[in-house]
Coordinates of C-alpha atoms in Angstrom, one line a residue:
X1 CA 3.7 -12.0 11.7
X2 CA 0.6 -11.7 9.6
X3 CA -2.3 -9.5 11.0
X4 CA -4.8 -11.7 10.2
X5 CA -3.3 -15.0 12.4
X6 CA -3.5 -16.2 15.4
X7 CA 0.1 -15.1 16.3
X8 CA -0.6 -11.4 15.7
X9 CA -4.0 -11.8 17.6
X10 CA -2.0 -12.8 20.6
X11 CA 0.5 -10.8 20.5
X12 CA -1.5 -7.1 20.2
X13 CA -3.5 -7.5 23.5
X14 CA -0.1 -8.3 25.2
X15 CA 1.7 -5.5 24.0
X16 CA -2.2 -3.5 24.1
X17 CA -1.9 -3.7 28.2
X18 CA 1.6 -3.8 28.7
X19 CA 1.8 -0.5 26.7
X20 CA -1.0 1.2 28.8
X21 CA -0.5 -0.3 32.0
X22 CA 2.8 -1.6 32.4
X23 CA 4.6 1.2 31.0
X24 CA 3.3 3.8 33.9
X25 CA 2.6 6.3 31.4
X26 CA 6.0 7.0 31.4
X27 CA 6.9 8.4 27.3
X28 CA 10.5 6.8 27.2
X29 CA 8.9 3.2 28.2
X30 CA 6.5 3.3 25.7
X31 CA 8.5 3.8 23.1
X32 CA 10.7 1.5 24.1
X33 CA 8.3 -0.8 24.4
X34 CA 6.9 0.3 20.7
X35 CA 10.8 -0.8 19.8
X36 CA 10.5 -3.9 21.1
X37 CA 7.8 -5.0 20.0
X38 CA 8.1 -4.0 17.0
X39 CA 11.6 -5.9 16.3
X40 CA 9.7 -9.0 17.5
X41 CA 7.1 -8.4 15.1
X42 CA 9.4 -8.1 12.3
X43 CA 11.9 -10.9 13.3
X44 CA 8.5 -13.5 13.3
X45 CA 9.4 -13.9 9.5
X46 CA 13.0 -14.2 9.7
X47 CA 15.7 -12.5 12.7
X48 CA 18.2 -12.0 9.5
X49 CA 16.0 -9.3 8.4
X50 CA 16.6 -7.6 11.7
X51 CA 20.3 -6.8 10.9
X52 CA 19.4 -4.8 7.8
X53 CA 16.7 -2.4 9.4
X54 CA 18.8 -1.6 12.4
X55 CA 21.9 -0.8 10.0
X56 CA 19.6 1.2 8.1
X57 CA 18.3 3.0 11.4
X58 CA 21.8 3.7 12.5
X59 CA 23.0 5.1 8.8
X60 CA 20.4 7.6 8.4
X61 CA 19.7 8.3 12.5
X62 CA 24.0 9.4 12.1
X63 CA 23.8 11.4 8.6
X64 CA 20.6 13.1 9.5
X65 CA 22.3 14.8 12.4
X66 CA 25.4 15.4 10.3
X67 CA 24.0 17.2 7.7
X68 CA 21.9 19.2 10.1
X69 CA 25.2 20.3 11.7
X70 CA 26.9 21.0 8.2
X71 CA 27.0 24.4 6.9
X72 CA 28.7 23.3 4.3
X73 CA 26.2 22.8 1.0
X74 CA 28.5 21.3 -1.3
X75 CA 29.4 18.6 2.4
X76 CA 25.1 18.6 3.1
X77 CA 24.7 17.3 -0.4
X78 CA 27.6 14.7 0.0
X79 CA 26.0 13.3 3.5
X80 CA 22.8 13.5 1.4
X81 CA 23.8 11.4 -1.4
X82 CA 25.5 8.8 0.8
X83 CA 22.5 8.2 2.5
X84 CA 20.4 8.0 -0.7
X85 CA 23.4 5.6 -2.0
X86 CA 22.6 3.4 0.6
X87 CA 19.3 3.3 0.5
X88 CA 18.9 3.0 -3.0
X89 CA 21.9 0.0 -2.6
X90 CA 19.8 -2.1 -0.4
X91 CA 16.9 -2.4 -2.5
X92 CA 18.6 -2.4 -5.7
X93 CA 20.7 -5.4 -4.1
X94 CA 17.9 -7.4 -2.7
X95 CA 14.8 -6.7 -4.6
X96 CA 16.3 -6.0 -8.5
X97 CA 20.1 -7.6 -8.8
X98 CA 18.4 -10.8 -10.1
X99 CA 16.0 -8.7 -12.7
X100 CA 19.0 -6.7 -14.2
X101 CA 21.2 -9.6 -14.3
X102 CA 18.7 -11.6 -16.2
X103 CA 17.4 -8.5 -18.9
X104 CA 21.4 -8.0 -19.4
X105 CA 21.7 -11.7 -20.3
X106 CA 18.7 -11.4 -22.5
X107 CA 19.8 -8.1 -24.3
X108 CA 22.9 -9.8 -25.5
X109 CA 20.9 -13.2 -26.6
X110 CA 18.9 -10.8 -28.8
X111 CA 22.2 -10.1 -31.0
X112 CA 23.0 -13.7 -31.2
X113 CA 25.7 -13.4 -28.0
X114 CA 25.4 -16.3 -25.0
X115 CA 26.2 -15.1 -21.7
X116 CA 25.3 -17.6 -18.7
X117 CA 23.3 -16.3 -16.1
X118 CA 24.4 -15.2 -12.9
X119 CA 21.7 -14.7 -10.6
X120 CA 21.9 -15.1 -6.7
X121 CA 19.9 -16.8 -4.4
X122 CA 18.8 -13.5 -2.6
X123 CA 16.1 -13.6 0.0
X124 CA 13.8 -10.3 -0.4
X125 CA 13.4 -8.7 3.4
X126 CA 9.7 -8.0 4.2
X127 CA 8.5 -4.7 3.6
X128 CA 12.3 -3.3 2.5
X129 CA 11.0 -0.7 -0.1
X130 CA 7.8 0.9 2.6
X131 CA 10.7 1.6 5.5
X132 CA 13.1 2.8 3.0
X133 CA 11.5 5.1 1.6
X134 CA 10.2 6.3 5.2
X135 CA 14.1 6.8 6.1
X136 CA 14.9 8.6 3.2
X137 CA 12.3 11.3 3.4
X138 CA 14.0 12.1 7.0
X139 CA 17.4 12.9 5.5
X140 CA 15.8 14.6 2.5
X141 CA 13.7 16.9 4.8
X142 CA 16.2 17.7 7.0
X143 CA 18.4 18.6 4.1
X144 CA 15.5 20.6 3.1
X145 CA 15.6 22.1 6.3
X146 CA 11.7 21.2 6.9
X147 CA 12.9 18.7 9.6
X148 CA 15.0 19.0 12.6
X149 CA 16.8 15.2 13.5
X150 CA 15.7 13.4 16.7
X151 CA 18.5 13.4 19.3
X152 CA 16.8 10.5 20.7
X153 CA 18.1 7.0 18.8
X154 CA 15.3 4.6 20.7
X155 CA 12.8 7.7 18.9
X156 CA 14.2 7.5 15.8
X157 CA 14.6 3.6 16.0
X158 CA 10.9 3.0 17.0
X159 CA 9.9 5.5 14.1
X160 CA 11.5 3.5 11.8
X161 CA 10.1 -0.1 12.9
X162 CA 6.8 1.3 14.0
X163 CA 5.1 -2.4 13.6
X164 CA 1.8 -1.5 12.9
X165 CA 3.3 0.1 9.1
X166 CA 6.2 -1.1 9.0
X167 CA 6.0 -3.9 5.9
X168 CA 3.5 -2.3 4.1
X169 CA 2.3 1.2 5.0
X170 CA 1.9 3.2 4.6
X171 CA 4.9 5.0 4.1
X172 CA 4.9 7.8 7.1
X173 CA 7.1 11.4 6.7
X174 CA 9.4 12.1 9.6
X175 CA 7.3 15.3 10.0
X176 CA 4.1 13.6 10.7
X177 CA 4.8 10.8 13.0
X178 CA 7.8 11.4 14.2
X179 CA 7.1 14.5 16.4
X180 CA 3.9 12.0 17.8
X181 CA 6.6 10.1 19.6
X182 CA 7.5 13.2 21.9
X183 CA 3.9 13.9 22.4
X184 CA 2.3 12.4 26.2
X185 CA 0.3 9.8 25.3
X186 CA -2.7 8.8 27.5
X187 CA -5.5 6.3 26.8
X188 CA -8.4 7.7 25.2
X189 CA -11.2 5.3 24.9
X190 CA -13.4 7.2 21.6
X191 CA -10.2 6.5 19.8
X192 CA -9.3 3.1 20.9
X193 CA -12.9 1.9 19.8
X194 CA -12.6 4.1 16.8
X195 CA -9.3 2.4 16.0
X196 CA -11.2 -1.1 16.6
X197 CA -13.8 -0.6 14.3
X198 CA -11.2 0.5 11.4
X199 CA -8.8 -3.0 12.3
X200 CA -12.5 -4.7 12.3
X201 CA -13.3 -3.2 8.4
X202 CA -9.6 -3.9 7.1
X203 CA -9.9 -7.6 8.9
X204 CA -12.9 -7.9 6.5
X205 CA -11.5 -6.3 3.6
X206 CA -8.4 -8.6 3.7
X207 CA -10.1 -12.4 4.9
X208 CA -13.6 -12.2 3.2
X209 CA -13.3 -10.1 0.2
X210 CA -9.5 -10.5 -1.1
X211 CA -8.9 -14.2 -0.1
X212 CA -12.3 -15.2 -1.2
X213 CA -11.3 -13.6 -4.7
X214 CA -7.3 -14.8 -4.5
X215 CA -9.0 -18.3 -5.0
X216 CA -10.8 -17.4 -8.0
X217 CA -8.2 -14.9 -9.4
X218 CA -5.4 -17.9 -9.0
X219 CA -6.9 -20.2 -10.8
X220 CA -8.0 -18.5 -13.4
X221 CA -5.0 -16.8 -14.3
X222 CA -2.5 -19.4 -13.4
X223 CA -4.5 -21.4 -16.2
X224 CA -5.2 -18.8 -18.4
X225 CA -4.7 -21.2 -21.2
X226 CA -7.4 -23.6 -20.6
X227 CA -10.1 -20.4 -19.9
X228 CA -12.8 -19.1 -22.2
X229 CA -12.9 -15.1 -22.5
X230 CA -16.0 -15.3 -19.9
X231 CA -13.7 -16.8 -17.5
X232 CA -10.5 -14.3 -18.1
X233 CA -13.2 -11.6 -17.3
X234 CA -14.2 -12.7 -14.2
X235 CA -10.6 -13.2 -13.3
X236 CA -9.4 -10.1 -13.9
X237 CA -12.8 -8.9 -11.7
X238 CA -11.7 -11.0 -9.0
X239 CA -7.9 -9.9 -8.8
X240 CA -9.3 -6.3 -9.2
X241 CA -10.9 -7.1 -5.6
X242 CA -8.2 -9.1 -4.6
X243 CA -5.6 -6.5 -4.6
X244 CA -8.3 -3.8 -3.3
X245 CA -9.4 -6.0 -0.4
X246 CA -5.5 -6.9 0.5
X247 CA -3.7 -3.9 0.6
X248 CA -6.5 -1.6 1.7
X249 CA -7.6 -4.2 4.0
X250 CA -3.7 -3.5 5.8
X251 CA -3.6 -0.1 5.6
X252 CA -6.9 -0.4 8.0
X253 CA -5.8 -2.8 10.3
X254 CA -2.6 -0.5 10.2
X255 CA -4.1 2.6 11.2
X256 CA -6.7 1.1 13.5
X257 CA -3.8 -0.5 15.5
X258 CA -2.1 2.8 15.6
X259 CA -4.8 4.8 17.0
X260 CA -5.0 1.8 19.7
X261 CA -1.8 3.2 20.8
X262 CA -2.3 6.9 20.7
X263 CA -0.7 7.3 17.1
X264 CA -2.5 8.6 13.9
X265 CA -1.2 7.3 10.4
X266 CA -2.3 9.0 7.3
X267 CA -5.2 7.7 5.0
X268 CA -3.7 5.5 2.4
X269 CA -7.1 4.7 0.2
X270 CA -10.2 6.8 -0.1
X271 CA -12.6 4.7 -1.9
X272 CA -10.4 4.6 -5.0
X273 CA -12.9 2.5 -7.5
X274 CA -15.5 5.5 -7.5
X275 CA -12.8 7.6 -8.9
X276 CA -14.6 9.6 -12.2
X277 CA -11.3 9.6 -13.9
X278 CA -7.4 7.9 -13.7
X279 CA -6.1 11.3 -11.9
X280 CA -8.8 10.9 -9.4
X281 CA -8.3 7.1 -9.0
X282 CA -4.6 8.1 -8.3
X283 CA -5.1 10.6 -5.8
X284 CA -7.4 8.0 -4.0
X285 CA -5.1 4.8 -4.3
X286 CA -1.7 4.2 -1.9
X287 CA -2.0 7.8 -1.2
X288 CA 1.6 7.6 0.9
X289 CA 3.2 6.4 -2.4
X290 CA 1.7 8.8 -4.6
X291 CA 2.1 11.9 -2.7
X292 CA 5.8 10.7 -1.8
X293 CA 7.0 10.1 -5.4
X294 CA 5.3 13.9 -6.0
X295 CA 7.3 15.6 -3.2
X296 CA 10.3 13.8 -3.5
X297 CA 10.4 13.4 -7.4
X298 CA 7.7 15.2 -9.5
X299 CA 7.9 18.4 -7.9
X300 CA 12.2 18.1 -8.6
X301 CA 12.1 17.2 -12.1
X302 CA 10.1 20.5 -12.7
X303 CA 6.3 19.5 -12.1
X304 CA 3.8 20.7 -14.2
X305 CA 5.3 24.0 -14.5
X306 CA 7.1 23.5 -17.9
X307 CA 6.2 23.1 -21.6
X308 CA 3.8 20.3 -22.6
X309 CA 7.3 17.5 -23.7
X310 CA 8.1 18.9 -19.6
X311 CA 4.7 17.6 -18.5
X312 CA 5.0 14.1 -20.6
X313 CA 8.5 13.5 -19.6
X314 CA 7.5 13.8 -16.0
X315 CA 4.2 11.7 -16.0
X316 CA 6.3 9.0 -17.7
X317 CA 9.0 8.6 -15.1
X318 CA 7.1 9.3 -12.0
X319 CA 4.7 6.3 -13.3
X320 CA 7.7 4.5 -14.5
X321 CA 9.6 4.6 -11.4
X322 CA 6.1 3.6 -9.0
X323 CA 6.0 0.4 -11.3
X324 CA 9.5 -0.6 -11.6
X325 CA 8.7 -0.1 -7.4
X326 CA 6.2 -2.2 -7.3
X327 CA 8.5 -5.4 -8.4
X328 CA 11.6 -6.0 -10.2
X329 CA 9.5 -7.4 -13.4
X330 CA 8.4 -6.0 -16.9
X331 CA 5.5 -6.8 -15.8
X332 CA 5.4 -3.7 -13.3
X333 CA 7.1 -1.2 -15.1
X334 CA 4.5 -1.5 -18.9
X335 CA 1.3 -1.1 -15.8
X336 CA 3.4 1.8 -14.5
X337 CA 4.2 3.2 -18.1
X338 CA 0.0 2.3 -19.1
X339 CA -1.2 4.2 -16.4
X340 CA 1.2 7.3 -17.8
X341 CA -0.6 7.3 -21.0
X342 CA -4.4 6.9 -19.0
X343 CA -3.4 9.7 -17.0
X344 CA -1.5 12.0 -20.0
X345 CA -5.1 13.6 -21.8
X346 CA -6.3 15.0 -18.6
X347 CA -2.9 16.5 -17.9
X348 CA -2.7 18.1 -21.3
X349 CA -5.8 19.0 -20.9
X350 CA -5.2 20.7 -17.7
X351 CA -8.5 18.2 -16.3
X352 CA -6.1 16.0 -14.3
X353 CA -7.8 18.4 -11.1
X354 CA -11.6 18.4 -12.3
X355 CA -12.9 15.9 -10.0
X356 CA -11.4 16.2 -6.4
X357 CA -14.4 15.8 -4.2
X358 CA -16.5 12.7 -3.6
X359 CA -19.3 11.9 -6.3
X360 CA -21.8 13.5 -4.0
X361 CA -24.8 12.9 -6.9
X362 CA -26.6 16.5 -5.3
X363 CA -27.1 17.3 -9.0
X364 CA -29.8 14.6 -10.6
X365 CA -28.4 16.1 -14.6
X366 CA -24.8 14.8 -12.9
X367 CA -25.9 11.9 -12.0
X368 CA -25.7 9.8 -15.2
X369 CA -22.5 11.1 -16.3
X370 CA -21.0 10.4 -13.0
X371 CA -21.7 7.2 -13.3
X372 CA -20.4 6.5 -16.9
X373 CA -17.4 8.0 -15.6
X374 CA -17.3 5.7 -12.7
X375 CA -17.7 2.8 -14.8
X376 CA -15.0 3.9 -17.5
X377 CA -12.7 4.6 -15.0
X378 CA -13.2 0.9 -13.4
X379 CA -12.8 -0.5 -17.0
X380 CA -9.3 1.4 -17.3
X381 CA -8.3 0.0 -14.3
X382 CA -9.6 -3.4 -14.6
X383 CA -7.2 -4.1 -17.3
X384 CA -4.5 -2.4 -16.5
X385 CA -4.7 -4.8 -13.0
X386 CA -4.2 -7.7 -15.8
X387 CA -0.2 -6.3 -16.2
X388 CA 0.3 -6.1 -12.7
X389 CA -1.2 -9.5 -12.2
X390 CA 0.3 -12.0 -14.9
X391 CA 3.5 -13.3 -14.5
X392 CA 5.1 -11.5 -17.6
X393 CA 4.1 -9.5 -20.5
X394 CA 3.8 -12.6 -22.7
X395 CA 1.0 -14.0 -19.8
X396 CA -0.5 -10.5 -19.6
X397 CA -1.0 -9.9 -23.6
X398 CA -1.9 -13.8 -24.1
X399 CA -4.5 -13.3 -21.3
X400 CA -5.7 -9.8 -23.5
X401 CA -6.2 -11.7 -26.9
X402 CA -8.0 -14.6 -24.8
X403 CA -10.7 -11.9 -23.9
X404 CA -11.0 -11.2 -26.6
X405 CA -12.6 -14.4 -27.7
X406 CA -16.3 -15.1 -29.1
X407 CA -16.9 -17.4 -25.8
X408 CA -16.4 -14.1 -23.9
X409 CA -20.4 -14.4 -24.1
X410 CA -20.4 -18.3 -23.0
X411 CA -20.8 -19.4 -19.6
X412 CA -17.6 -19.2 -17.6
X413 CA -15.5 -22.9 -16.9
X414 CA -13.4 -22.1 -14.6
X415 CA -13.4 -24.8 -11.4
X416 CA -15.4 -23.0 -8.5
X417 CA -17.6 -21.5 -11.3
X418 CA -21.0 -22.2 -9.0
X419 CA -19.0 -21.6 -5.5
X420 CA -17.4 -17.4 -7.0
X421 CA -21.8 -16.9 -6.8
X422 CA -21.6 -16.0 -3.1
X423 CA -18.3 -14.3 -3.6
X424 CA -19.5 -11.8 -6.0
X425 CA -22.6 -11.6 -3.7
X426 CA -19.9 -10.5 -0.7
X427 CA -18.4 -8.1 -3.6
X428 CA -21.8 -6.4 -3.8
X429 CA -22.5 -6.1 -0.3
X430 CA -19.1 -5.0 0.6
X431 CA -19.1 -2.3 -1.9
X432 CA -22.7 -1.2 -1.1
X433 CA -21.1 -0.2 2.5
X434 CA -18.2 1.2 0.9
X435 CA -20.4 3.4 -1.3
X436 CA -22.3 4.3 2.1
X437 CA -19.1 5.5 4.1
X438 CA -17.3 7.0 1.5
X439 CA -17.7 10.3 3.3
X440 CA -15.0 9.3 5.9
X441 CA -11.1 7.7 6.4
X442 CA -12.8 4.3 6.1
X443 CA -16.3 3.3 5.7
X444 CA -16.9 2.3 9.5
X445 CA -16.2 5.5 11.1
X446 CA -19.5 6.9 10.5
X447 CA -21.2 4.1 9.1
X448 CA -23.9 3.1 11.7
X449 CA -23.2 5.6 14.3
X450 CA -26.7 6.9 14.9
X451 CA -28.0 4.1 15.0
X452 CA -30.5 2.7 17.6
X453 CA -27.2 0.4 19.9
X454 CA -28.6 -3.0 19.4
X455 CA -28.9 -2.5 15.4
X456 CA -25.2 -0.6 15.2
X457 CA -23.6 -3.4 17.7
X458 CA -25.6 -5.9 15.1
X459 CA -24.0 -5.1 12.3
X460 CA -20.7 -4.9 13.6
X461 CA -21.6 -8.6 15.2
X462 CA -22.5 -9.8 11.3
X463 CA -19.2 -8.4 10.1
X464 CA -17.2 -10.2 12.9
X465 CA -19.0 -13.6 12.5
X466 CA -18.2 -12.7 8.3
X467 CA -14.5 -12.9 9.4
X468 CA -14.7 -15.8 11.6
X469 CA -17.3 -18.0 8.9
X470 CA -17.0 -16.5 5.6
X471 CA -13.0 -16.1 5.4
X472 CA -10.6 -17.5 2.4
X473 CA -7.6 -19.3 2.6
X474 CA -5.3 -17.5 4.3
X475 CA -3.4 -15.5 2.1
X476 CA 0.1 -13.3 2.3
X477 CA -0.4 -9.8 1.7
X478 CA 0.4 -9.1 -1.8
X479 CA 2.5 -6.1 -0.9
X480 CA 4.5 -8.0 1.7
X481 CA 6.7 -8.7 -1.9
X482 CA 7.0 -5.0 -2.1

């Protein structure tokens, strides 16, 4: 069930007053009824997919309370690595079989050796690698003894499926939303308007901005070939949006929905393209995935703390392992291992923590350099959005030495060329407002709020007629193949 169809805007109002007045404000019904509804939300796609998340529910709901009740270290670790074998078994099954079968037949037709392929027909579950990872922290923090386990398996079942994250974030910690499910939960109107405001800006984010530009982007780099530089440029402009727009876009809706039902999720994006440098930009962008691939692999392996070849070794496979994430392709893993070598001079340089505020411009000598910064930093990430894009490193460096082309100062010739006008026009205006909320979660929160009524309920009014007459061809969410 997408957030941004019909289905979706049917079925939250139902579950909306069920939940509040259906449920008698009794805990246990509601998050029942959170169970429910969200194994109906995530059956839309396929029922099949249903089996695997309630298998995983009941693997890791059983070895969390097993290795709380083990004194054993050498047993803990066992129960541990069980549940991380599982885990790990799933998505290595359904999301990368077919990628190492095919690189292991290609490794031996490099030294002249045929081997027929043997890939499966495997259908990828929605969302598998956002609630696996959510299941694993809970056995790794309980064997960390930060977490106790939930007693409760309809708890530990809804915490698991929570619908509004559940197939694409962001990735919760047991120790942050799971103890909300124990807490009495009672509407609160501020929030719920709060919340609607946020599923407002991410319904905007996702329909006007990143389907507008998935037009643009897909034709351009699906004929890459037939495209002057000028054109290559404006695609990988477009994608940059795209990909912004999408996933941000349903981290809002996410959390807005949430807070709808008495829940708060953690901020997944904080304005990432006004980051002043790629440390910044990475502390701003899928925030869940960043910080959970520091707690649960950078801080391990040793950190920063070590030698300078510590520091490089661990940059490289923590940006490594968040491509090869990301999807089982080349592709993936060189814009993981590109991002490592952004990201290595400011960590050498021990300036990977210079710029952890918001560009506040209070100092007019800062302002310039700020900007350059800001600009650099977009340039960076502009093209290394052209790896994660093309559909393999062949596309993605054909697609560099296109822009690199004298017609890079021609007039693009891509089709839609006159049309993209009023969707770089929405770029600008959308960015404008993001540049004037970037002092909260999202850029509605504040945005507006002292305002005279009549101009504040305007301007959400012009946002909701956006959606409704300015919206793209509906489009998956990229991450949905995460």
């Amino acid at each position: 069930m997408l957030f941004n169809s019909i289905d979706f805007a049917i079925f939250l109002p139902i579950v909306f007053f069920i939940y509040w007045f259906g449920t008698f404000n009794s805990l246990m019904f509601q998050n029942f009824l959170i169970l429910i509804a969200s194994y109906l939300f995530y059956g839309w796609w396929d029922f099949r997919f249903l089996s695997l998340i309630m298998f995983s529910t009941v693997i890791d709901y059983s070895i969390g309370l097993l290795i709380f009740r083990e004194n054993n270290r050498r047993n803990r670790k066992i129960l541990l690595g069980i549940s991380m074998f599982i885990n790990l078994g799933f998505l290595a099954y359904f999301k990368y079989f077919n990628f190492f079968a095919e690189s292991f037949v290609e490794a031996f037709t490099l030294f002249g050796m045929h081997i027929d392929s043997f890939t499966l027909d495997i259908i990828l579950p929605v969302g598998i690698s956002f609630y696996t990872f959510q299941t694993m922290s809970y056995t790794i923090d309980i064997y960390r003894g930060h977490l106790k386990p939930t007693k409760d398996f309809i708890v530990f079942s809804a915490f698991v499926s929570f619908f509004p994250q559940l197939v694409a974030g962001p990735i919760e910690r047991a120790t942050h939303l799971l103890p909300q499910f124990y807490k009495k939960r009672v509407f609160n109107y501020s929030r719920a308007v709060d919340g609607m405001r946020q599923i407002l800006w991410g319904l905007f984010k996702k329909v006007v901005i990143a389907d507008n530009c998935a037009k643009y982007a897909n034709e351009i780099f699906n004929n890459s070939a037939d495209m002057n530089a000028s054109s290559l440029l404006f695609g990988a402009l477009f994608f940059t949006f795209q990909i912004y727009g999408d996933f941000s876009g349903y981290s809002d809706v996410a959390i807005g929905t949430s807070r709808l039902f008495g829940f708060d999720l953690m901020q997944n994006f904080a304005f990432p393209y006004f980051s002043r440098d790629i440390a910044e930009f990475w502390r701003r962008w899928h925030i869940s995935l960043s910080t959970w691939f520091r707690d649960y692999l950078y801080i391990p392996l040793g950190g920063s703390k070590g030698g300078v070849s510590m520091k490089i070794r661990n940059t490289f496979i923590i940006f490594l392992v968040s491509g090869f994430w990301h999807g089982a392709n080349w592709t993936f893993i060189f814009w993981g291992g590109l991002n490592a070598l952004y990201f290595l001079p400011l960590l050498i340089a021990s300036k990977n923590r210079k710029n952890l505020g918001r560009v506040a411009f209070s100092k007019k000598e800062k302002i310039i350099s700020d900007l350059i910064n800001i600009v650099k930093t977009f340039i960076l990430t502009v093209f290394a959005w052209i790896f994660f894009r093309a559909e393999s490193l062949k596309h993605a460096f054909n697609y560099i030495l296109g822009l690199l082309d004298s017609s890079i100062i021609h007039v693009p010739n891509f089709n839609g060329r006159n049309e993209s006008i009023k969707v770089l026009l929405l770029i600008v205006v959308f960015m404008l407002i993001e540049w004037l909320g970037r002092d909260s979660k999202f850029a509605l929160e504040y945005l507006g709020l002292k305002w005279k009524q009549y101009l504040r309920w305007g301007f959400y009014l012009i946002i909701f007629l956006a959606i409704i007459m300015l919206s793209g061809n509906e489009q998956q969410f990229i991450y949905f193949q995460f």
